[in-house]
Amino acid sequence: IVPAISVQGADFALLGTAPSGQALGPRQGGEFTIVFTPHSAGALQGSLTLGDRSYPLLGTGTDPPLPKPTVLLDLNQAASAQQGALIVRFDAPAQTSGTGTATLDFHGPADSAIAFAAGGRSVAFPIAPGDLQAVLPFQTGTSAGVITFTVQIGGSSGQQSVTIAAAPPGISTAQAVRSAGTLAVSITGFDNTRSLGALSFTFYDADGNPIAPGAIRTDATADFAQYFAGSGLGGVFLLRAAFPVTGNAAMVASCEATLTNSAGSTKTERTSF
């Protein structure tokens, strides 16, 4: 007669009906199945009781593996002063909670503005059951070079790079101020080549005609080289130019400036005083 059969332990259970109470003749047998369903990771213990005998049960629970990442970039334009997003797509919906890590490396001049929007060049992102992707905003700063993104999830990784090409100077704002005997022009912008040098300023009267002597040119290469060498702001700059005026400064109505670096030239909009 098959004795009473029972299983102890929260992670172990009998499947179906056990043959307890059945009479077995010579060469006959009965069978039963124990199911192991771990509710946590690690070594888990239970026991099997057959009548007056007990047998230890041992199982190991492991978390489901985290998904494997594929790295994509959502960036409208591969250029400086842009905002984009690093998209980490999973090969399957996440089955468990975990954490991934994304890092950003820049091969080029020092530029702290090239970073994730969360701050810094390394960011951890949470993974919850059912997640299909993670989105991490970033900004491209104001320096030319190569930005490389690397994502690590468990033992799997993915990588993607984008090249920020050298470009003519970018102009953010231009302002013109008239005072007694002086015209001042202020320009904010960025030069991702850090080679800004040739400057040209043209002044116009109220009818839009250039005022003699026409374009006033200067080479500020040395000044900008010294500035960028000591700047921690990437390619960002603020240019202030003051022009003494002999005669009636009120006749000058507007100004236009052209800035040139190794990649080309950029002209400001005509700015009124």
PDB file of C-alpha atoms in Angstrom:
ATOM      1  CA  ILE A   1       0.000   0.000   0.000  1.00  0.00           C
ATOM      2  CA  VAL A   2       1.491   3.339  -1.079  1.00  0.00           C
ATOM      3  CA  PRO A   3       1.863   5.520   2.015  1.00  0.00           C
ATOM      4  CA  ALA A   4       0.705   9.109   2.368  1.00  0.00           C
ATOM      5  CA  ILE A   5       2.687  11.486   0.172  1.00  0.00           C
ATOM      6  CA  SER A   6       3.073  15.176   0.948  1.00  0.00           C
ATOM      7  CA  VAL A   7       5.397  18.068   0.073  1.00  0.00           C
ATOM      8  CA  GLN A   8       6.433  20.888   2.374  1.00  0.00           C
ATOM      9  CA  GLY A   9       7.878  24.251   1.310  1.00  0.00           C
ATOM     10  CA  ALA A  10       6.261  27.291  -0.314  1.00  0.00           C
ATOM     11  CA  ASP A  11       8.142  26.746  -3.577  1.00  0.00           C
ATOM     12  CA  PHE A  12       7.337  23.026  -4.001  1.00  0.00           C
ATOM     13  CA  ALA A  13       3.991  21.347  -4.699  1.00  0.00           C
ATOM     14  CA  LEU A  14       2.505  18.059  -5.884  1.00  0.00           C
ATOM     15  CA  LEU A  15       1.124  18.092  -9.406  1.00  0.00           C
ATOM     16  CA  GLY A  16      -2.082  16.150  -9.904  1.00  0.00           C
ATOM     17  CA  THR A  17      -3.128  13.188  -7.743  1.00  0.00           C
ATOM     18  CA  ALA A  18      -0.510  11.191  -5.895  1.00  0.00           C
ATOM     19  CA  PRO A  19      -0.893   7.350  -5.717  1.00  0.00           C
ATOM     20  CA  SER A  20      -1.315   7.374  -1.925  1.00  0.00           C
ATOM     21  CA  GLY A  21      -3.451   4.460  -0.709  1.00  0.00           C
ATOM     22  CA  GLN A  22      -3.033   2.407  -3.885  1.00  0.00           C
ATOM     23  CA  ALA A  23      -2.161  -1.246  -3.550  1.00  0.00           C
ATOM     24  CA  LEU A  24       0.819  -2.290  -5.624  1.00  0.00           C
ATOM     25  CA  GLY A  25       1.552  -5.880  -6.568  1.00  0.00           C
ATOM     26  CA  PRO A  26       4.912  -7.361  -7.541  1.00  0.00           C
ATOM     27  CA  ARG A  27       6.551  -5.445 -10.461  1.00  0.00           C
ATOM     28  CA  GLN A  28       3.908  -2.708 -10.245  1.00  0.00           C
ATOM     29  CA  GLY A  29       4.687   0.928  -9.560  1.00  0.00           C
ATOM     30  CA  GLY A  30       3.174   4.322  -9.118  1.00  0.00           C
ATOM     31  CA  GLU A  31       4.482   7.761  -9.866  1.00  0.00           C
ATOM     32  CA  PHE A  32       3.884  11.364  -8.885  1.00  0.00           C
ATOM     33  CA  THR A  33       5.280  14.745  -9.922  1.00  0.00           C
ATOM     34  CA  ILE A  34       6.676  17.558  -7.819  1.00  0.00           C
ATOM     35  CA  VAL A  35       6.616  21.051  -9.316  1.00  0.00           C
ATOM     36  CA  PHE A  36       9.248  23.608  -8.299  1.00  0.00           C
ATOM     37  CA  THR A  37       8.030  27.206  -8.684  1.00  0.00           C
ATOM     38  CA  PRO A  38      10.565  29.596  -7.122  1.00  0.00           C
ATOM     39  CA  HIS A  39       9.117  32.829  -5.755  1.00  0.00           C
ATOM     40  CA  SER A  40      12.524  34.409  -5.202  1.00  0.00           C
ATOM     41  CA  ALA A  41      16.098  34.053  -6.383  1.00  0.00           C
ATOM     42  CA  GLY A  42      18.621  31.884  -4.553  1.00  0.00           C
ATOM     43  CA  ALA A  43      18.693  28.462  -2.875  1.00  0.00           C
ATOM     44  CA  LEU A  44      15.235  27.311  -1.755  1.00  0.00           C
ATOM     45  CA  GLN A  45      14.474  24.327   0.442  1.00  0.00           C
ATOM     46  CA  GLY A  46      11.533  22.008   1.015  1.00  0.00           C
ATOM     47  CA  SER A  47      10.867  18.403   1.877  1.00  0.00           C
ATOM     48  CA  LEU A  48       9.051  15.322   0.583  1.00  0.00           C
ATOM     49  CA  THR A  49       7.322  12.995   3.057  1.00  0.00           C
ATOM     50  CA  LEU A  50       6.498   9.374   2.173  1.00  0.00           C
ATOM     51  CA  GLY A  51       4.783   7.785   5.146  1.00  0.00           C
ATOM     52  CA  ASP A  52       7.294   7.897   7.972  1.00  0.00           C
ATOM     53  CA  ARG A  53      10.214   8.875   5.744  1.00  0.00           C
ATOM     54  CA  SER A  54      11.283  12.399   4.795  1.00  0.00           C
ATOM     55  CA  TYR A  55      13.548  13.540   1.948  1.00  0.00           C
ATOM     56  CA  PRO A  56      15.047  17.045   1.529  1.00  0.00           C
ATOM     57  CA  LEU A  57      14.234  19.033  -1.594  1.00  0.00           C
ATOM     58  CA  LEU A  58      16.535  21.762  -2.901  1.00  0.00           C
ATOM     59  CA  GLY A  59      15.982  24.130  -5.821  1.00  0.00           C
ATOM     60  CA  THR A  60      17.677  27.265  -7.110  1.00  0.00           C
ATOM     61  CA  GLY A  61      15.629  30.219  -8.298  1.00  0.00           C
ATOM     62  CA  THR A  62      17.071  32.670 -10.812  1.00  0.00           C
ATOM     63  CA  ASP A  63      15.634  35.920 -12.087  1.00  0.00           C
ATOM     64  CA  PRO A  64      14.657  36.032 -15.763  1.00  0.00           C
ATOM     65  CA  PRO A  65      17.440  37.648 -17.826  1.00  0.00           C
ATOM     66  CA  LEU A  66      17.171  41.354 -18.599  1.00  0.00           C
ATOM     67  CA  PRO A  67      16.482  42.186 -22.262  1.00  0.00           C
ATOM     68  CA  LYS A  68      19.265  42.828 -24.771  1.00  0.00           C
ATOM     69  CA  PRO A  69      19.599  46.459 -25.924  1.00  0.00           C
ATOM     70  CA  THR A  70      19.637  47.978 -29.392  1.00  0.00           C
ATOM     71  CA  VAL A  71      20.889  51.577 -29.463  1.00  0.00           C
ATOM     72  CA  LEU A  72      19.269  54.190 -31.729  1.00  0.00           C
ATOM     73  CA  LEU A  73      19.639  57.974 -31.943  1.00  0.00           C
ATOM     74  CA  ASP A  74      16.766  60.419 -32.429  1.00  0.00           C
ATOM     75  CA  LEU A  75      18.608  63.521 -33.670  1.00  0.00           C
ATOM     76  CA  ASN A  76      17.118  65.727 -36.373  1.00  0.00           C
ATOM     77  CA  GLN A  77      20.477  67.197 -37.344  1.00  0.00           C
ATOM     78  CA  ALA A  78      23.981  65.942 -36.535  1.00  0.00           C
ATOM     79  CA  ALA A  79      25.229  69.383 -35.557  1.00  0.00           C
ATOM     80  CA  SER A  80      26.198  71.474 -32.561  1.00  0.00           C
ATOM     81  CA  ALA A  81      23.626  73.154 -30.304  1.00  0.00           C
ATOM     82  CA  GLN A  82      21.059  70.403 -30.871  1.00  0.00           C
ATOM     83  CA  GLN A  83      18.937  68.319 -28.518  1.00  0.00           C
ATOM     84  CA  GLY A  84      18.309  64.672 -29.213  1.00  0.00           C
ATOM     85  CA  ALA A  85      17.416  61.423 -27.503  1.00  0.00           C
ATOM     86  CA  LEU A  86      19.217  58.134 -27.037  1.00  0.00           C
ATOM     87  CA  ILE A  87      16.646  55.371 -27.548  1.00  0.00           C
ATOM     88  CA  VAL A  88      17.423  51.995 -25.987  1.00  0.00           C
ATOM     89  CA  ARG A  89      15.117  49.360 -27.455  1.00  0.00           C
ATOM     90  CA  PHE A  90      14.773  45.927 -25.889  1.00  0.00           C
ATOM     91  CA  ASP A  91      14.762  42.689 -27.872  1.00  0.00           C
ATOM     92  CA  ALA A  92      11.732  41.547 -25.832  1.00  0.00           C
ATOM     93  CA  PRO A  93       9.500  42.997 -23.095  1.00  0.00           C
ATOM     94  CA  ALA A  94      11.335  43.034 -19.787  1.00  0.00           C
ATOM     95  CA  GLN A  95      10.299  40.154 -17.514  1.00  0.00           C
ATOM     96  CA  THR A  96      11.903  41.486 -14.369  1.00  0.00           C
ATOM     97  CA  SER A  97      13.077  44.716 -12.773  1.00  0.00           C
ATOM     98  CA  GLY A  98      16.624  45.908 -13.185  1.00  0.00           C
ATOM     99  CA  THR A  99      18.885  48.778 -14.153  1.00  0.00           C
ATOM    100  CA  GLY A 100      20.773  49.683 -17.297  1.00  0.00           C
ATOM    101  CA  THR A 101      23.639  52.139 -17.737  1.00  0.00           C
ATOM    102  CA  ALA A 102      24.269  54.543 -20.608  1.00  0.00           C
ATOM    103  CA  THR A 103      27.551  56.378 -21.083  1.00  0.00           C
ATOM    104  CA  LEU A 104      28.527  59.152 -23.464  1.00  0.00           C
ATOM    105  CA  ASP A 105      32.100  59.633 -24.690  1.00  0.00           C
ATOM    106  CA  PHE A 106      33.198  62.633 -26.749  1.00  0.00           C
ATOM    107  CA  HIS A 107      36.279  62.559 -28.937  1.00  0.00           C
ATOM    108  CA  GLY A 108      37.095  66.223 -29.370  1.00  0.00           C
ATOM    109  CA  PRO A 109      37.864  69.359 -27.330  1.00  0.00           C
ATOM    110  CA  ALA A 110      36.653  69.589 -23.742  1.00  0.00           C
ATOM    111  CA  ASP A 111      32.977  70.546 -23.721  1.00  0.00           C
ATOM    112  CA  SER A 112      30.904  69.985 -20.592  1.00  0.00           C
ATOM    113  CA  ALA A 113      27.691  70.832 -22.470  1.00  0.00           C
ATOM    114  CA  ILE A 114      27.901  67.542 -24.382  1.00  0.00           C
ATOM    115  CA  ALA A 115      25.987  65.469 -21.855  1.00  0.00           C
ATOM    116  CA  PHE A 116      22.740  63.748 -20.988  1.00  0.00           C
ATOM    117  CA  ALA A 117      19.884  66.039 -19.995  1.00  0.00           C
ATOM    118  CA  ALA A 118      19.835  64.325 -16.595  1.00  0.00           C
ATOM    119  CA  GLY A 119      23.374  65.642 -16.066  1.00  0.00           C
ATOM    120  CA  GLY A 120      26.801  64.205 -16.737  1.00  0.00           C
ATOM    121  CA  ARG A 121      28.001  61.651 -19.236  1.00  0.00           C
ATOM    122  CA  SER A 122      26.841  58.526 -17.431  1.00  0.00           C
ATOM    123  CA  VAL A 123      23.273  57.793 -16.426  1.00  0.00           C
ATOM    124  CA  ALA A 124      21.494  54.771 -14.954  1.00  0.00           C
ATOM    125  CA  PHE A 125      17.960  54.043 -16.130  1.00  0.00           C
ATOM    126  CA  PRO A 126      15.383  51.750 -14.475  1.00  0.00           C
ATOM    127  CA  ILE A 127      13.851  48.732 -16.189  1.00  0.00           C
ATOM    128  CA  ALA A 128      10.426  47.528 -15.080  1.00  0.00           C
ATOM    129  CA  PRO A 129       8.522  44.394 -16.138  1.00  0.00           C
ATOM    130  CA  GLY A 130       6.804  45.001 -19.474  1.00  0.00           C
ATOM    131  CA  ASP A 131       9.132  47.824 -20.578  1.00  0.00           C
ATOM    132  CA  LEU A 132      10.024  47.855 -24.274  1.00  0.00           C
ATOM    133  CA  GLN A 133      12.497  50.750 -24.355  1.00  0.00           C
ATOM    134  CA  ALA A 134      14.155  53.598 -22.472  1.00  0.00           C
ATOM    135  CA  VAL A 135      14.530  57.175 -23.788  1.00  0.00           C
ATOM    136  CA  LEU A 136      17.418  59.340 -22.565  1.00  0.00           C
ATOM    137  CA  PRO A 137      17.579  62.986 -23.805  1.00  0.00           C
ATOM    138  CA  PHE A 138      20.981  64.551 -24.487  1.00  0.00           C
ATOM    139  CA  GLN A 139      22.520  67.690 -25.999  1.00  0.00           C
ATOM    140  CA  THR A 140      25.332  67.992 -28.547  1.00  0.00           C
ATOM    141  CA  GLY A 141      27.143  71.000 -27.059  1.00  0.00           C
ATOM    142  CA  THR A 142      29.163  73.452 -29.156  1.00  0.00           C
ATOM    143  CA  SER A 143      32.261  71.515 -30.263  1.00  0.00           C
ATOM    144  CA  ALA A 144      32.979  69.456 -33.367  1.00  0.00           C
ATOM    145  CA  GLY A 145      33.930  65.813 -32.819  1.00  0.00           C
ATOM    146  CA  VAL A 146      32.492  62.312 -32.424  1.00  0.00           C
ATOM    147  CA  ILE A 147      29.947  61.422 -29.724  1.00  0.00           C
ATOM    148  CA  THR A 148      29.793  57.714 -28.854  1.00  0.00           C
ATOM    149  CA  PHE A 149      26.960  56.230 -26.794  1.00  0.00           C
ATOM    150  CA  THR A 150      27.345  52.877 -25.044  1.00  0.00           C
ATOM    151  CA  VAL A 151      24.521  51.031 -23.249  1.00  0.00           C
ATOM    152  CA  GLN A 152      25.064  48.152 -20.833  1.00  0.00           C
ATOM    153  CA  ILE A 153      22.225  45.928 -19.573  1.00  0.00           C
ATOM    154  CA  GLY A 154      23.425  42.934 -17.620  1.00  0.00           C
ATOM    155  CA  GLY A 155      25.936  41.114 -19.800  1.00  0.00           C
ATOM    156  CA  SER A 156      24.685  42.689 -23.042  1.00  0.00           C
ATOM    157  CA  SER A 157      25.704  46.003 -24.587  1.00  0.00           C
ATOM    158  CA  GLY A 158      25.044  48.200 -27.601  1.00  0.00           C
ATOM    159  CA  GLN A 159      26.802  51.190 -29.122  1.00  0.00           C
ATOM    160  CA  GLN A 160      26.082  54.035 -31.538  1.00  0.00           C
ATOM    161  CA  SER A 161      28.130  57.055 -32.654  1.00  0.00           C
ATOM    162  CA  VAL A 162      27.391  60.381 -34.332  1.00  0.00           C
ATOM    163  CA  THR A 163      29.844  62.827 -35.898  1.00  0.00           C
ATOM    164  CA  ILE A 164      29.356  66.533 -35.184  1.00  0.00           C
ATOM    165  CA  ALA A 165      30.945  68.179 -38.225  1.00  0.00           C
ATOM    166  CA  ALA A 166      32.843  71.455 -38.234  1.00  0.00           C
ATOM    167  CA  ALA A 167      30.527  74.330 -39.140  1.00  0.00           C
ATOM    168  CA  PRO A 168      30.615  78.098 -39.713  1.00  0.00           C
ATOM    169  CA  PRO A 169      30.004  80.214 -36.613  1.00  0.00           C
ATOM    170  CA  GLY A 170      26.534  80.009 -35.107  1.00  0.00           C
ATOM    171  CA  ILE A 171      24.882  83.283 -34.129  1.00  0.00           C
ATOM    172  CA  SER A 172      22.500  83.333 -31.170  1.00  0.00           C
ATOM    173  CA  THR A 173      21.900  87.062 -30.640  1.00  0.00           C
ATOM    174  CA  ALA A 174      23.159  90.367 -32.019  1.00  0.00           C
ATOM    175  CA  GLN A 175      22.640  93.710 -30.331  1.00  0.00           C
ATOM    176  CA  ALA A 176      23.634  97.238 -31.359  1.00  0.00           C
ATOM    177  CA  VAL A 177      23.803 100.173 -28.933  1.00  0.00           C
ATOM    178  CA  ARG A 178      24.475 103.805 -29.773  1.00  0.00           C
ATOM    179  CA  SER A 179      26.008 106.212 -27.259  1.00  0.00           C
ATOM    180  CA  ALA A 180      27.676 109.589 -27.525  1.00  0.00           C
ATOM    181  CA  GLY A 181      30.528 109.181 -29.987  1.00  0.00           C
ATOM    182  CA  THR A 182      30.502 105.347 -29.884  1.00  0.00           C
ATOM    183  CA  LEU A 183      28.707 102.485 -31.580  1.00  0.00           C
ATOM    184  CA  ALA A 184      28.825  99.164 -29.737  1.00  0.00           C
ATOM    185  CA  VAL A 185      27.969  95.777 -31.248  1.00  0.00           C
ATOM    186  CA  SER A 186      27.526  92.639 -29.087  1.00  0.00           C
ATOM    187  CA  ILE A 187      27.225  89.163 -30.613  1.00  0.00           C
ATOM    188  CA  THR A 188      26.693  85.884 -28.772  1.00  0.00           C
ATOM    189  CA  GLY A 189      27.161  82.564 -30.527  1.00  0.00           C
ATOM    190  CA  PHE A 190      29.390  79.531 -30.810  1.00  0.00           C
ATOM    191  CA  ASP A 191      32.261  78.321 -32.952  1.00  0.00           C
ATOM    192  CA  ASN A 192      32.554  74.534 -32.854  1.00  0.00           C
ATOM    193  CA  THR A 193      35.951  74.716 -34.621  1.00  0.00           C
ATOM    194  CA  ARG A 194      37.373  77.258 -32.145  1.00  0.00           C
ATOM    195  CA  SER A 195      39.135  78.939 -35.074  1.00  0.00           C
ATOM    196  CA  LEU A 196      37.147  82.181 -35.298  1.00  0.00           C
ATOM    197  CA  GLY A 197      39.253  85.037 -36.625  1.00  0.00           C
ATOM    198  CA  ALA A 198      38.178  87.297 -39.489  1.00  0.00           C
ATOM    199  CA  LEU A 199      35.469  89.837 -38.587  1.00  0.00           C
ATOM    200  CA  SER A 200      33.696  92.324 -40.819  1.00  0.00           C
ATOM    201  CA  PHE A 201      31.262  95.100 -39.823  1.00  0.00           C
ATOM    202  CA  THR A 202      29.153  97.199 -42.205  1.00  0.00           C
ATOM    203  CA  PHE A 203      27.065 100.165 -41.044  1.00  0.00           C
ATOM    204  CA  TYR A 204      23.982 101.536 -42.818  1.00  0.00           C
ATOM    205  CA  ASP A 205      22.051 104.788 -42.778  1.00  0.00           C
ATOM    206  CA  ALA A 206      18.291 105.121 -42.360  1.00  0.00           C
ATOM    207  CA  ASP A 207      17.769 104.512 -46.112  1.00  0.00           C
ATOM    208  CA  GLY A 208      19.685 101.240 -45.968  1.00  0.00           C
ATOM    209  CA  ASN A 209      22.770 102.561 -47.753  1.00  0.00           C
ATOM    210  CA  PRO A 210      26.233 101.465 -46.580  1.00  0.00           C
ATOM    211  CA  ILE A 211      28.122 104.193 -44.788  1.00  0.00           C
ATOM    212  CA  ALA A 212      31.685 104.936 -45.942  1.00  0.00           C
ATOM    213  CA  PRO A 213      34.201 103.402 -45.778  1.00  0.00           C
ATOM    214  CA  GLY A 214      31.991 100.311 -46.161  1.00  0.00           C
ATOM    215  CA  ALA A 215      32.986  97.043 -44.527  1.00  0.00           C
ATOM    216  CA  ILE A 216      35.365  97.464 -41.604  1.00  0.00           C
ATOM    217  CA  ARG A 217      37.541  94.346 -41.304  1.00  0.00           C
ATOM    218  CA  THR A 218      39.778  93.039 -38.563  1.00  0.00           C
ATOM    219  CA  ASP A 219      41.567  89.796 -37.757  1.00  0.00           C
ATOM    220  CA  ALA A 220      40.837  88.622 -34.217  1.00  0.00           C
ATOM    221  CA  THR A 221      42.374  85.141 -34.581  1.00  0.00           C
ATOM    222  CA  ALA A 222      44.877  85.610 -31.769  1.00  0.00           C
ATOM    223  CA  ASP A 223      42.273  87.060 -29.408  1.00  0.00           C
ATOM    224  CA  PHE A 224      39.827  84.191 -29.967  1.00  0.00           C
ATOM    225  CA  ALA A 225      42.591  81.581 -29.716  1.00  0.00           C
ATOM    226  CA  GLN A 226      43.556  82.979 -26.312  1.00  0.00           C
ATOM    227  CA  TYR A 227      39.917  83.077 -25.223  1.00  0.00           C
ATOM    228  CA  PHE A 228      39.100  79.502 -26.267  1.00  0.00           C
ATOM    229  CA  ALA A 229      42.315  78.190 -24.685  1.00  0.00           C
ATOM    230  CA  GLY A 230      41.115  79.372 -21.281  1.00  0.00           C
ATOM    231  CA  SER A 231      37.387  78.792 -21.695  1.00  0.00           C
ATOM    232  CA  GLY A 232      35.472  75.881 -20.209  1.00  0.00           C
ATOM    233  CA  LEU A 233      32.330  76.673 -22.195  1.00  0.00           C
ATOM    234  CA  GLY A 234      33.073  74.709 -25.338  1.00  0.00           C
ATOM    235  CA  GLY A 235      32.739  76.882 -28.427  1.00  0.00           C
ATOM    236  CA  VAL A 236      30.482  79.521 -26.839  1.00  0.00           C
ATOM    237  CA  PHE A 237      31.610  83.140 -27.090  1.00  0.00           C
ATOM    238  CA  LEU A 238      30.466  86.711 -26.500  1.00  0.00           C
ATOM    239  CA  LEU A 239      31.957  89.308 -28.852  1.00  0.00           C
ATOM    240  CA  ARG A 240      31.854  93.010 -28.017  1.00  0.00           C
ATOM    241  CA  ALA A 241      33.117  95.503 -30.578  1.00  0.00           C
ATOM    242  CA  ALA A 242      33.184  99.281 -29.998  1.00  0.00           C
ATOM    243  CA  PHE A 243      33.559 101.819 -32.815  1.00  0.00           C
ATOM    244  CA  PRO A 244      34.366 105.510 -32.133  1.00  0.00           C
ATOM    245  CA  VAL A 245      32.345 107.858 -34.332  1.00  0.00           C
ATOM    246  CA  THR A 246      33.488 111.193 -35.674  1.00  0.00           C
ATOM    247  CA  GLY A 247      30.487 113.255 -36.574  1.00  0.00           C
ATOM    248  CA  ASN A 248      26.790 112.581 -36.024  1.00  0.00           C
ATOM    249  CA  ALA A 249      26.379 109.039 -34.647  1.00  0.00           C
ATOM    250  CA  ALA A 250      22.607 109.339 -35.049  1.00  0.00           C
ATOM    251  CA  MET A 251      23.042 108.968 -38.818  1.00  0.00           C
ATOM    252  CA  VAL A 252      23.999 105.304 -38.281  1.00  0.00           C
ATOM    253  CA  ALA A 253      20.797 103.274 -38.270  1.00  0.00           C
ATOM    254  CA  SER A 254      21.914  99.662 -38.351  1.00  0.00           C
ATOM    255  CA  CYS A 255      24.841  97.258 -38.545  1.00  0.00           C
ATOM    256  CA  GLU A 256      25.628  93.934 -40.159  1.00  0.00           C
ATOM    257  CA  ALA A 257      28.521  91.677 -39.105  1.00  0.00           C
ATOM    258  CA  THR A 258      30.231  88.722 -40.789  1.00  0.00           C
ATOM    259  CA  LEU A 259      32.163  86.184 -38.723  1.00  0.00           C
ATOM    260  CA  THR A 260      34.543  83.671 -40.337  1.00  0.00           C
ATOM    261  CA  ASN A 261      36.179  80.501 -39.046  1.00  0.00           C
ATOM    262  CA  SER A 262      37.951  77.572 -40.734  1.00  0.00           C
ATOM    263  CA  ALA A 263      34.621  76.081 -41.878  1.00  0.00           C
ATOM    264  CA  GLY A 264      33.091  79.198 -43.430  1.00  0.00           C
ATOM    265  CA  SER A 265      31.360  82.500 -42.742  1.00  0.00           C
ATOM    266  CA  THR A 266      28.113  83.559 -41.103  1.00  0.00           C
ATOM    267  CA  LYS A 267      26.421  86.926 -41.439  1.00  0.00           C
ATOM    268  CA  THR A 268      24.227  88.379 -38.736  1.00  0.00           C
ATOM    269  CA  GLU A 269      20.848  89.871 -39.497  1.00  0.00           C
ATOM    270  CA  ARG A 270      20.894  93.638 -39.915  1.00  0.00           C
ATOM    271  CA  THR A 271      20.613  94.974 -36.393  1.00  0.00           C
ATOM    272  CA  SER A 272      19.163  98.398 -35.609  1.00  0.00           C
ATOM    273  CA  PHE A 273      20.641 100.837 -33.136  1.00  0.00           C
TER     274      PHE A 273
END
